[in-house]
Amino acid sequence: MAASKPVEAAVVAAAAPSSGSGMGGGGATAGPGTGGLPRWQLALAVGAPLLLGAGAMYLWSRQRRRREAGGRGDAGGLKRNSERKTPEGRASPAPGSGHPDGPGAHLEMQKWKEVAQDCTKAVELNPKYVKALFRRAKAHEKLDNKKECLEDVTAVCILEGFQNQQSMLLADKVLKLLGKEKAKEKYKNREPLMPSPQFIKSYFSSFTDDIISQPMLKGEKSDEDKDKEGEASEVKENSGYLRAKQYMEEENYDKIISECSKEIDAQGKYMAEALLLRATFYLLIGNATAAKPDLDKVISLKEANVKLRANALIKRGSMYMQQQQPLLSTQDFNMAADIDPQNADVYHHRGQLKILLDQVEEAVADFDECIRLRPESALAQAQKCFALYRQAYTGNNSSQIQAAMKGFEEVIKKFPRCAEGYALYAQALTDQQQFGKADDMYDKCIDLEPDNATTYVHKGLLQLQWKQDLDRGLELISKAIEIDNKCDFAYETMGTIEVQRGNMEKAIDMFNKAINLAKSEMEMAHLYSLCDAAHAQTEVAKKYGLKPPTL
């Protein structure tokens, strides 16, 4: 997932691609507390922020756009919100004027059932009576009728053209509650799902000091074993860990956890390595609960190789960040730096954590240390450029923006085979509305990594922002699914676009496919929110004939 590594690296160890990740990935892994426009609006509003230079730094883009727009749902390049037309027959206060607290004495006495009944009578007389719909939504909220509340507030949002903060906050709140409830039950009973080989290889490529991802037998045999010719095959046959390493080389990933378990149960000589490898694959299939005890044990093994312990700390720290526990995450990364200060991976991944925490100066310092320890680290140099670009853009410093863009040019010139360099540069170029050049950068990514589905999604989104070319955008996203049918970011993105086109049935199908591929409960909750928003819009269209404008 080359195009999504900046956000991905801080969460992918918990097996959550940036669905965007997103970032981008999508994003696509934006959770509560990240700031910016609620992600449910992607599936409800027109010209949603997904169409901003959507990419790995999607969380940051959303947050920044929100600040610039003063809290409005500014659609960036498309600017669709400013073009919305209010449906005829609207009976609503002016945008921003808010809603009354409630219908008189009924609200005072908390007689929410009677309130809902009274509002229903009013809505029967005028289905576009915004005040009654909103009051009934509030009553349903108090009665814990989430589905009914969502339908009413969805109708209100459409009638108001998504301009009233109070209505949108209620919709956001209900969708999050519904998403969490459904994800908690679904995720608990889900079948573990191994990601695609491309995803797994990309994940391991983000580590350079990771013993378990090195070629088989490198540093794994004692001097005595090396001296005994013919012993290698015997050790390999009797060691569950070495068999797991062989399966890794063969990309036969489904057998790795069971072979590691054999090594651990036998308390073999590679038990620490087996614990770490098993934990890594538990994370990759989205089972953080099973991964944590293994990581804890490796970290506590004082006699274990320090690089194994540091790697376990990086992965546990990334897992904590994905679970929205930044303090625990920071503690693990700091401990890793303390026990293995010459480990470039620690600074590389901690730098990405600092980006997510909006601590850009500290992120740059970590990338610098990573580069000092490993000067050939193209990815760290590209991510340092992106961090500097982010800092410059946030500070509205045009000279620093130009310096960061020049830095990208130097990185891709020095490391012409680094797909991530082109991908990050493409995101910055898109942000600067240099769409043609951004498109060229994505093409270079595809030339280098033709099997990277995420890049096709980003390129497809660029077509929407740049040329409003829906057909070409969907063609590229369909290509991503053809390349990797486990790319949840592609399904989520296509679902969001189909909502904006008014194709609710197709959108819901795409969201459900993404839900089945979700790699964390939080990611699944977000996807359920998108799906529920689309369902609600379908119901509102049936009941009241209300539809927002489509792309």
Tab-separated table of N, CA, C and O in Angstrom, residues 330-437:
chain	number	residue	atom	x	y	z
A	330	THR	N	2.876	6.148	22.688
A	330	THR	CA	4.098	6.949	22.832
A	330	THR	C	5.075	6.286	23.797
A	330	THR	O	6.286	6.251	23.560
A	331	GLN	N	4.561	5.730	24.886
A	331	GLN	CA	5.418	5.048	25.860
A	331	GLN	C	6.166	3.889	25.217
A	331	GLN	O	7.365	3.692	25.449
A	332	ASP	N	5.473	3.106	24.389
A	332	ASP	CA	6.119	1.962	23.748
A	332	ASP	C	7.205	2.410	22.774
A	332	ASP	O	8.295	1.818	22.724
A	333	PHE	N	6.919	3.439	21.981
A	333	PHE	CA	7.924	3.916	21.040
A	333	PHE	C	9.138	4.480	21.774
A	333	PHE	O	10.282	4.255	21.367
A	334	ASN	N	8.897	5.192	22.853
A	334	ASN	CA	10.012	5.742	23.629
A	334	ASN	C	10.852	4.629	24.265
A	334	ASN	O	12.074	4.708	24.319
A	335	MET	N	10.173	3.580	24.746
A	335	MET	CA	10.898	2.448	25.323
A	335	MET	C	11.740	1.757	24.252
A	335	MET	O	12.882	1.347	24.510
A	336	ALA	N	11.194	1.629	23.056
A	336	ALA	CA	11.942	1.012	21.955
A	336	ALA	C	13.200	1.815	21.655
A	336	ALA	O	14.279	1.244	21.418
A	337	ALA	N	13.084	3.152	21.664
A	337	ALA	CA	14.250	4.005	21.412
A	337	ALA	C	15.278	3.872	22.532
A	337	ALA	O	16.490	3.935	22.286
A	338	ASP	N	14.805	3.653	23.745
A	338	ASP	CA	15.713	3.507	24.893
A	338	ASP	C	16.513	2.215	24.821
A	338	ASP	O	17.720	2.192	25.086
A	339	ILE	N	15.849	1.106	24.469
A	339	ILE	CA	16.541	-0.183	24.499
A	339	ILE	C	17.333	-0.454	23.224
A	339	ILE	O	18.274	-1.241	23.227
A	340	ASP	N	16.962	0.201	22.108
A	340	ASP	CA	17.668	-0.027	20.835
A	340	ASP	C	17.828	1.300	20.090
A	340	ASP	O	17.208	1.524	19.049
A	341	PRO	N	18.671	2.198	20.610
A	341	PRO	CA	18.765	3.559	20.058
A	341	PRO	C	19.318	3.630	18.641
A	341	PRO	O	19.173	4.661	17.980
A	342	GLN	N	19.919	2.550	18.155
A	342	GLN	CA	20.464	2.548	16.792
A	342	GLN	C	19.508	1.891	15.786
A	342	GLN	O	19.891	1.622	14.649
A	343	ASN	N	18.281	1.661	16.196
A	343	ASN	CA	17.294	0.992	15.333
A	343	ASN	C	16.520	2.026	14.527
A	343	ASN	O	15.703	2.774	15.067
A	344	ALA	N	16.788	2.076	13.229
A	344	ALA	CA	16.160	3.087	12.373
A	344	ALA	C	14.642	2.939	12.329
A	344	ALA	O	13.915	3.934	12.211
A	345	ASP	N	14.143	1.706	12.436
A	345	ASP	CA	12.692	1.489	12.373
A	345	ASP	C	11.958	2.236	13.481
A	345	ASP	O	10.840	2.720	13.277
A	346	VAL	N	12.563	2.326	14.646
A	346	VAL	CA	11.914	3.001	15.776
A	346	VAL	C	11.598	4.448	15.404
A	346	VAL	O	10.471	4.927	15.597
A	347	TYR	N	12.582	5.135	14.844
A	347	TYR	CA	12.402	6.559	14.531
A	347	TYR	C	11.489	6.745	13.318
A	347	TYR	O	10.700	7.699	13.265
A	348	HIS	N	11.601	5.829	12.382
A	348	HIS	CA	10.738	5.880	11.197
A	348	HIS	C	9.265	5.794	11.595
A	348	HIS	O	8.448	6.648	11.244
A	349	HIS	N	8.926	4.781	12.382
A	349	HIS	CA	7.529	4.574	12.762
A	349	HIS	C	7.071	5.580	13.818
A	349	HIS	O	5.913	6.005	13.800
A	350	ARG	N	7.955	5.978	14.710
A	350	ARG	CA	7.560	7.001	15.685
A	350	ARG	C	7.319	8.332	14.983
A	350	ARG	O	6.435	9.096	15.375
A	351	GLY	N	8.074	8.622	13.936
A	351	GLY	CA	7.838	9.837	13.168
A	351	GLY	C	6.442	9.863	12.573
A	351	GLY	O	5.758	10.892	12.568
A	352	GLN	N	6.006	8.705	12.100
A	352	GLN	CA	4.658	8.634	11.533
A	352	GLN	C	3.599	8.780	12.619
A	352	GLN	O	2.542	9.382	12.390
A	353	LEU	N	3.872	8.235	13.789
A	353	LEU	CA	2.979	8.439	14.925
A	353	LEU	C	2.871	9.928	15.249
A	353	LEU	O	1.770	10.447	15.478
A	354	LYS	N	3.993	10.627	15.244
A	354	LYS	CA	3.993	12.059	15.567
A	354	LYS	C	3.186	12.852	14.534
A	354	LYS	O	2.538	13.848	14.870
A	355	ILE	N	3.212	12.421	13.302
A	355	ILE	CA	2.385	13.086	12.280
A	355	ILE	C	0.911	12.950	12.642
A	355	ILE	O	0.142	13.910	12.590
A	356	LEU	N	0.499	11.736	13.033
A	356	LEU	CA	-0.896	11.533	13.406
A	356	LEU	C	-1.276	12.370	14.623
A	356	LEU	O	-2.418	12.798	14.760
A	357	LEU	N	-0.303	12.602	15.521
A	357	LEU	CA	-0.559	13.377	16.724
A	357	LEU	C	-0.375	14.879	16.477
A	357	LEU	O	-0.460	15.676	17.405
A	358	ASP	N	-0.128	15.250	15.210
A	358	ASP	CA	0.043	16.650	14.833
A	358	ASP	C	1.260	17.277	15.506
A	358	ASP	O	1.281	18.475	15.795
A	359	GLN	N	2.272	16.473	15.750
A	359	GLN	CA	3.533	16.952	16.336
A	359	GLN	C	4.595	16.904	15.237
A	359	GLN	O	5.490	16.059	15.234
A	360	VAL	N	4.479	17.855	14.297
A	360	VAL	CA	5.254	17.771	13.063
A	360	VAL	C	6.749	17.977	13.309
A	360	VAL	O	7.580	17.279	12.720
A	361	GLU	N	7.108	18.923	14.166
A	361	GLU	CA	8.532	19.166	14.412
A	361	GLU	C	9.206	17.919	14.985
A	361	GLU	O	10.324	17.570	14.606
A	362	GLU	N	8.525	17.253	15.904
A	362	GLU	CA	9.076	16.022	16.474
A	362	GLU	C	9.140	14.914	15.421
A	362	GLU	O	10.060	14.097	15.410
A	363	ALA	N	8.145	14.903	14.524
A	363	ALA	CA	8.158	13.909	13.444
A	363	ALA	C	9.381	14.116	12.557
A	363	ALA	O	10.082	13.154	12.202
A	364	VAL	N	9.649	15.362	12.192
A	364	VAL	CA	10.800	15.668	11.333
A	364	VAL	C	12.096	15.244	12.021
A	364	VAL	O	12.997	14.669	11.392
A	365	ALA	N	12.198	15.502	13.331
A	365	ALA	CA	13.402	15.105	14.075
A	365	ALA	C	13.589	13.594	14.046
A	365	ALA	O	14.720	13.093	13.896
A	366	ASP	N	12.487	12.844	14.166
A	366	ASP	CA	12.593	11.384	14.106
A	366	ASP	C	12.998	10.906	12.713
A	366	ASP	O	13.826	9.997	12.570
A	367	PHE	N	12.427	11.514	11.688
A	367	PHE	CA	12.816	11.130	10.331
A	367	PHE	C	14.294	11.437	10.093
A	367	PHE	O	15.009	10.665	9.446
A	368	ASP	N	14.765	12.569	10.609
A	368	ASP	CA	16.191	12.914	10.470
A	368	ASP	C	17.081	11.857	11.120
A	368	ASP	O	18.120	11.481	10.569
A	369	GLU	N	16.661	11.387	12.297
A	369	GLU	CA	17.460	10.370	12.984
A	369	GLU	C	17.430	9.051	12.203
A	369	GLU	O	18.448	8.354	12.101
A	370	CYS	N	16.275	8.718	11.656
A	370	CYS	CA	16.171	7.517	10.825
A	370	CYS	C	17.111	7.623	9.623
A	370	CYS	O	17.827	6.666	9.291
A	371	ILE	N	17.131	8.792	8.997
A	371	ILE	CA	17.988	9.003	7.817
A	371	ILE	C	19.469	8.963	8.210
A	371	ILE	O	20.307	8.439	7.478
A	372	ARG	N	19.794	9.506	9.396
A	372	ARG	CA	21.188	9.461	9.857
A	372	ARG	C	21.650	8.012	10.031
A	372	ARG	O	22.771	7.650	9.651
A	373	LEU	N	20.777	7.194	10.606
A	373	LEU	CA	21.121	5.796	10.833
A	373	LEU	C	21.090	4.976	9.552
A	373	LEU	O	21.822	4.005	9.402
A	374	ARG	N	20.215	5.355	8.641
A	374	ARG	CA	20.061	4.592	7.403
A	374	ARG	C	19.870	5.573	6.241
A	374	ARG	O	18.748	5.841	5.814
A	375	PRO	N	20.964	6.131	5.739
A	375	PRO	CA	20.886	7.188	4.710
A	375	PRO	C	20.157	6.765	3.442
A	375	PRO	O	19.645	7.618	2.713
A	376	GLU	N	20.117	5.453	3.177
A	376	GLU	CA	19.454	4.988	1.951
A	376	GLU	C	17.945	4.833	2.120
A	376	GLU	O	17.261	4.357	1.209
A	377	SER	N	17.390	5.261	3.266
A	377	SER	CA	15.953	5.115	3.515
A	377	SER	C	15.169	6.154	2.716
A	377	SER	O	14.954	7.288	3.161
A	378	ALA	N	14.754	5.764	1.528
A	378	ALA	CA	14.013	6.677	0.665
A	378	ALA	C	12.674	7.062	1.271
A	378	ALA	O	12.236	8.211	1.186
A	379	LEU	N	12.025	6.079	1.898
A	379	LEU	CA	10.705	6.338	2.461
A	379	LEU	C	10.766	7.395	3.555
A	379	LEU	O	9.934	8.311	3.606
A	380	ALA	N	11.762	7.303	4.446
A	380	ALA	CA	11.884	8.288	5.519
A	380	ALA	C	12.128	9.679	4.945
A	380	ALA	O	11.591	10.678	5.451
A	381	GLN	N	12.914	9.763	3.886
A	381	GLN	CA	13.191	11.073	3.291
A	381	GLN	C	11.944	11.649	2.632
A	381	GLN	O	11.672	12.846	2.739
A	382	ALA	N	11.169	10.793	1.979
A	382	ALA	CA	9.927	11.275	1.368
A	382	ALA	C	8.927	11.713	2.432
A	382	ALA	O	8.263	12.746	2.293
A	383	GLN	N	8.851	10.948	3.520
A	383	GLN	CA	7.902	11.306	4.573
A	383	GLN	C	8.331	12.558	5.323
A	383	GLN	O	7.495	13.338	5.773
A	384	LYS	N	9.640	12.766	5.432
A	384	LYS	CA	10.119	14.022	6.017
A	384	LYS	C	9.661	15.203	5.155
A	384	LYS	O	9.203	16.219	5.678
A	385	CYS	N	9.772	15.064	3.842
A	385	CYS	CA	9.301	16.133	2.938
A	385	CYS	C	7.818	16.398	3.147
A	385	CYS	O	7.381	17.550	3.176
A	386	PHE	N	7.049	15.310	3.306
A	386	PHE	CA	5.605	15.513	3.474
A	386	PHE	C	5.307	16.184	4.804
A	386	PHE	O	4.426	17.043	4.896
A	387	ALA	N	6.044	15.811	5.842
A	387	ALA	CA	5.848	16.448	7.143
A	387	ALA	C	6.170	17.937	7.062
A	387	ALA	O	5.439	18.786	7.604
A	388	LEU	N	7.259	18.278	6.370
A	388	LEU	CA	7.629	19.693	6.213
A	388	LEU	C	6.581	20.428	5.371
A	388	LEU	O	6.246	21.588	5.645
A	389	TYR	N	6.072	19.743	4.347
A	389	TYR	CA	5.015	20.354	3.532
A	389	TYR	C	3.774	20.614	4.374
A	389	TYR	O	3.174	21.693	4.312
A	390	ARG	N	3.399	19.645	5.177
A	390	ARG	CA	2.231	19.818	6.034
A	390	ARG	C	2.399	21.003	6.976
A	390	ARG	O	1.502	21.819	7.149
A	391	GLN	N	3.566	21.077	7.586
A	391	GLN	CA	3.851	22.170	8.513
A	391	GLN	C	3.755	23.519	7.795
A	391	GLN	O	3.169	24.478	8.311
A	392	ALA	N	4.306	23.583	6.592
A	392	ALA	CA	4.284	24.830	5.823
A	392	ALA	C	2.869	25.213	5.411
A	392	ALA	O	2.470	26.372	5.489
A	393	TYR	N	2.094	24.209	4.981
A	393	TYR	CA	0.728	24.503	4.540
A	393	TYR	C	-0.128	24.962	5.705
A	393	TYR	O	-0.887	25.923	5.599
A	394	THR	N	-0.004	24.255	6.816
A	394	THR	CA	-0.780	24.637	7.995
A	394	THR	C	-0.440	26.049	8.442
A	394	THR	O	-1.319	26.805	8.865
A	395	GLY	N	0.841	26.414	8.331
A	395	GLY	CA	1.269	27.757	8.713
A	395	GLY	C	1.117	28.777	7.609
A	395	GLY	O	1.505	29.946	7.780
A	396	ASN	N	0.586	28.348	6.454
A	396	ASN	CA	0.360	29.241	5.316
A	396	ASN	C	1.648	29.953	4.916
A	396	ASN	O	1.657	31.155	4.620
A	397	ASN	N	2.756	29.195	4.907
A	397	ASN	CA	4.059	29.757	4.579
A	397	ASN	C	4.437	29.335	3.167
A	397	ASN	O	4.890	28.221	2.935
A	398	SER	N	4.234	30.237	2.207
A	398	SER	CA	4.406	29.881	0.794
A	398	SER	C	5.852	29.530	0.463
A	398	SER	O	6.106	28.618	-0.340
A	399	SER	N	6.828	30.213	1.084
A	399	SER	CA	8.229	29.902	0.770
A	399	SER	C	8.597	28.512	1.269
A	399	SER	O	9.332	27.776	0.595
A	400	GLN	N	8.082	28.140	2.453
A	400	GLN	CA	8.360	26.802	2.969
A	400	GLN	C	7.629	25.733	2.157
A	400	GLN	O	8.130	24.608	2.008
A	401	ILE	N	6.447	26.069	1.651
A	401	ILE	CA	5.740	25.125	0.775
A	401	ILE	C	6.584	24.841	-0.459
A	401	ILE	O	6.771	23.681	-0.857
A	402	GLN	N	7.113	25.885	-1.059
A	402	GLN	CA	7.945	25.700	-2.249
A	402	GLN	C	9.202	24.892	-1.926
A	402	GLN	O	9.642	24.063	-2.723
A	403	ALA	N	9.776	25.141	-0.729
A	403	ALA	CA	10.971	24.387	-0.330
A	403	ALA	C	10.645	22.907	-0.172
A	403	ALA	O	11.433	22.038	-0.564
A	404	ALA	N	9.464	22.615	0.398
A	404	ALA	CA	9.056	21.218	0.563
A	404	ALA	C	8.828	20.561	-0.795
A	404	ALA	O	9.218	19.403	-1.004
A	405	MET	N	8.211	21.290	-1.716
A	405	MET	CA	7.974	20.732	-3.047
A	405	MET	C	9.304	20.462	-3.757
A	405	MET	O	9.468	19.444	-4.444
A	406	LYS	N	10.253	21.360	-3.567
A	406	LYS	CA	11.583	21.144	-4.145
A	406	LYS	C	12.227	19.911	-3.521
A	406	LYS	O	12.918	19.136	-4.199
A	407	GLY	N	11.987	19.733	-2.210
A	407	GLY	CA	12.509	18.550	-1.525
A	407	GLY	C	11.982	17.262	-2.136
A	407	GLY	O	12.732	16.278	-2.281
A	408	PHE	N	10.702	17.254	-2.503
A	408	PHE	CA	10.131	16.077	-3.159
A	408	PHE	C	10.856	15.789	-4.474
A	408	PHE	O	11.146	14.634	-4.799
A	409	GLU	N	11.117	16.851	-5.238
A	409	GLU	CA	11.811	16.663	-6.517
A	409	GLU	C	13.181	16.029	-6.300
A	409	GLU	O	13.606	15.152	-7.059
A	410	GLU	N	13.865	16.471	-5.243
A	410	GLU	CA	15.188	15.915	-4.954
A	410	GLU	C	15.090	14.450	-4.540
A	410	GLU	O	15.939	13.629	-4.920
A	411	VAL	N	14.044	14.114	-3.771
A	411	VAL	CA	13.881	12.730	-3.319
A	411	VAL	C	13.626	11.796	-4.497
A	411	VAL	O	14.251	10.732	-4.613
A	412	ILE	N	12.713	12.176	-5.393
A	412	ILE	CA	12.410	11.273	-6.508
A	412	ILE	C	13.564	11.200	-7.505
A	412	ILE	O	13.726	10.197	-8.208
A	413	LYS	N	14.383	12.261	-7.542
A	413	LYS	CA	15.571	12.212	-8.400
A	413	LYS	C	16.619	11.283	-7.803
A	413	LYS	O	17.253	10.492	-8.518
A	414	LYS	N	16.775	11.341	-6.472
A	414	LYS	CA	17.775	10.511	-5.789
A	414	LYS	C	17.326	9.061	-5.677
A	414	LYS	O	18.145	8.142	-5.735
A	415	PHE	N	15.998	8.866	-5.520
A	415	PHE	CA	15.450	7.512	-5.349
A	415	PHE	C	14.355	7.263	-6.385
A	415	PHE	O	13.165	7.205	-6.056
A	416	PRO	N	14.730	7.130	-7.658
A	416	PRO	CA	13.713	6.998	-8.726
A	416	PRO	C	12.895	5.717	-8.658
A	416	PRO	O	11.875	5.616	-9.329
A	417	ARG	N	13.315	4.745	-7.820
A	417	ARG	CA	12.575	3.488	-7.718
A	417	ARG	C	11.672	3.449	-6.488
A	417	ARG	O	11.070	2.422	-6.199
A	418	CYS	N	11.565	4.561	-5.780
A	418	CYS	CA	10.746	4.603	-4.560
A	418	CYS	C	9.328	5.071	-4.895
A	418	CYS	O	9.086	6.263	-5.106
A	419	ALA	N	8.415	4.131	-4.967
A	419	ALA	CA	7.029	4.464	-5.328
A	419	ALA	C	6.407	5.423	-4.321
A	419	ALA	O	5.623	6.307	-4.692
A	420	GLU	N	6.749	5.254	-3.024
A	420	GLU	CA	6.164	6.114	-1.996
A	420	GLU	C	6.517	7.577	-2.213
A	420	GLU	O	5.733	8.469	-1.912
A	421	GLY	N	7.727	7.838	-2.718
A	421	GLY	CA	8.127	9.213	-2.975
A	421	GLY	C	7.208	9.874	-3.982
A	421	GLY	O	6.752	11.013	-3.792
A	422	TYR	N	6.891	9.167	-5.060
A	422	TYR	CA	5.980	9.701	-6.072
A	422	TYR	C	4.567	9.865	-5.507
A	422	TYR	O	3.874	10.845	-5.804
A	423	ALA	N	4.145	8.887	-4.687
A	423	ALA	CA	2.783	8.924	-4.143
A	423	ALA	C	2.592	10.112	-3.205
A	423	ALA	O	1.584	10.825	-3.276
A	424	LEU	N	3.560	10.332	-2.320
A	424	LEU	CA	3.451	11.461	-1.387
A	424	LEU	C	3.541	12.787	-2.124
A	424	LEU	O	2.823	13.745	-1.807
A	425	TYR	N	4.398	12.845	-3.110
A	425	TYR	CA	4.509	14.067	-3.919
A	425	TYR	C	3.194	14.311	-4.649
A	425	TYR	O	2.719	15.462	-4.744
A	426	ALA	N	2.570	13.248	-5.152
A	426	ALA	CA	1.288	13.395	-5.848
A	426	ALA	C	0.229	13.993	-4.929
A	426	ALA	O	-0.580	14.830	-5.346
A	427	GLN	N	0.237	13.585	-3.656
A	427	GLN	CA	-0.746	14.123	-2.722
A	427	GLN	C	-0.520	15.613	-2.483
A	427	GLN	O	-1.469	16.400	-2.437
A	428	ALA	N	0.751	16.006	-2.338
A	428	ALA	CA	1.049	17.427	-2.154
A	428	ALA	C	0.696	18.225	-3.402
A	428	ALA	O	0.140	19.330	-3.321
A	429	LEU	N	0.996	17.672	-4.567
A	429	LEU	CA	0.655	18.354	-5.823
A	429	LEU	C	-0.855	18.516	-5.974
A	429	LEU	O	-1.346	19.561	-6.418
A	430	THR	N	-1.598	17.480	-5.615
A	430	THR	CA	-3.057	17.568	-5.675
A	430	THR	C	-3.555	18.671	-4.757
A	430	THR	O	-4.435	19.453	-5.117
A	431	ASP	N	-2.978	18.731	-3.575
A	431	ASP	CA	-3.349	19.765	-2.620
A	431	ASP	C	-3.086	21.161	-3.191
A	431	ASP	O	-3.829	22.100	-2.917
A	432	GLN	N	-2.035	21.279	-3.980
A	432	GLN	CA	-1.691	22.555	-4.615
A	432	GLN	C	-2.422	22.753	-5.944
A	432	GLN	O	-2.171	23.703	-6.670
A	433	GLN	N	-3.327	21.834	-6.243
A	433	GLN	CA	-4.132	21.846	-7.468
A	433	GLN	C	-3.281	21.767	-8.734
A	433	GLN	O	-3.669	22.240	-9.794
A	434	GLN	N	-2.132	21.129	-8.615
A	434	GLN	CA	-1.313	20.823	-9.793
A	434	GLN	C	-1.666	19.410	-10.249
A	434	GLN	O	-0.900	18.460	-10.130
A	435	PHE	N	-2.888	19.317	-10.779
A	435	PHE	CA	-3.481	18.004	-11.009
A	435	PHE	C	-2.759	17.192	-12.083
A	435	PHE	O	-2.588	15.981	-11.941
A	436	GLY	N	-2.362	17.842	-13.164
A	436	GLY	CA	-1.700	17.121	-14.242
A	436	GLY	C	-0.413	16.467	-13.785
A	436	GLY	O	-0.142	15.304	-14.104
A	437	LYS	N	0.379	17.214	-13.031
A	437	LYS	CA	1.645	16.672	-12.538
A	437	LYS	C	1.392	15.571	-11.505
A	437	LYS	O	2.114	14.572	-11.463
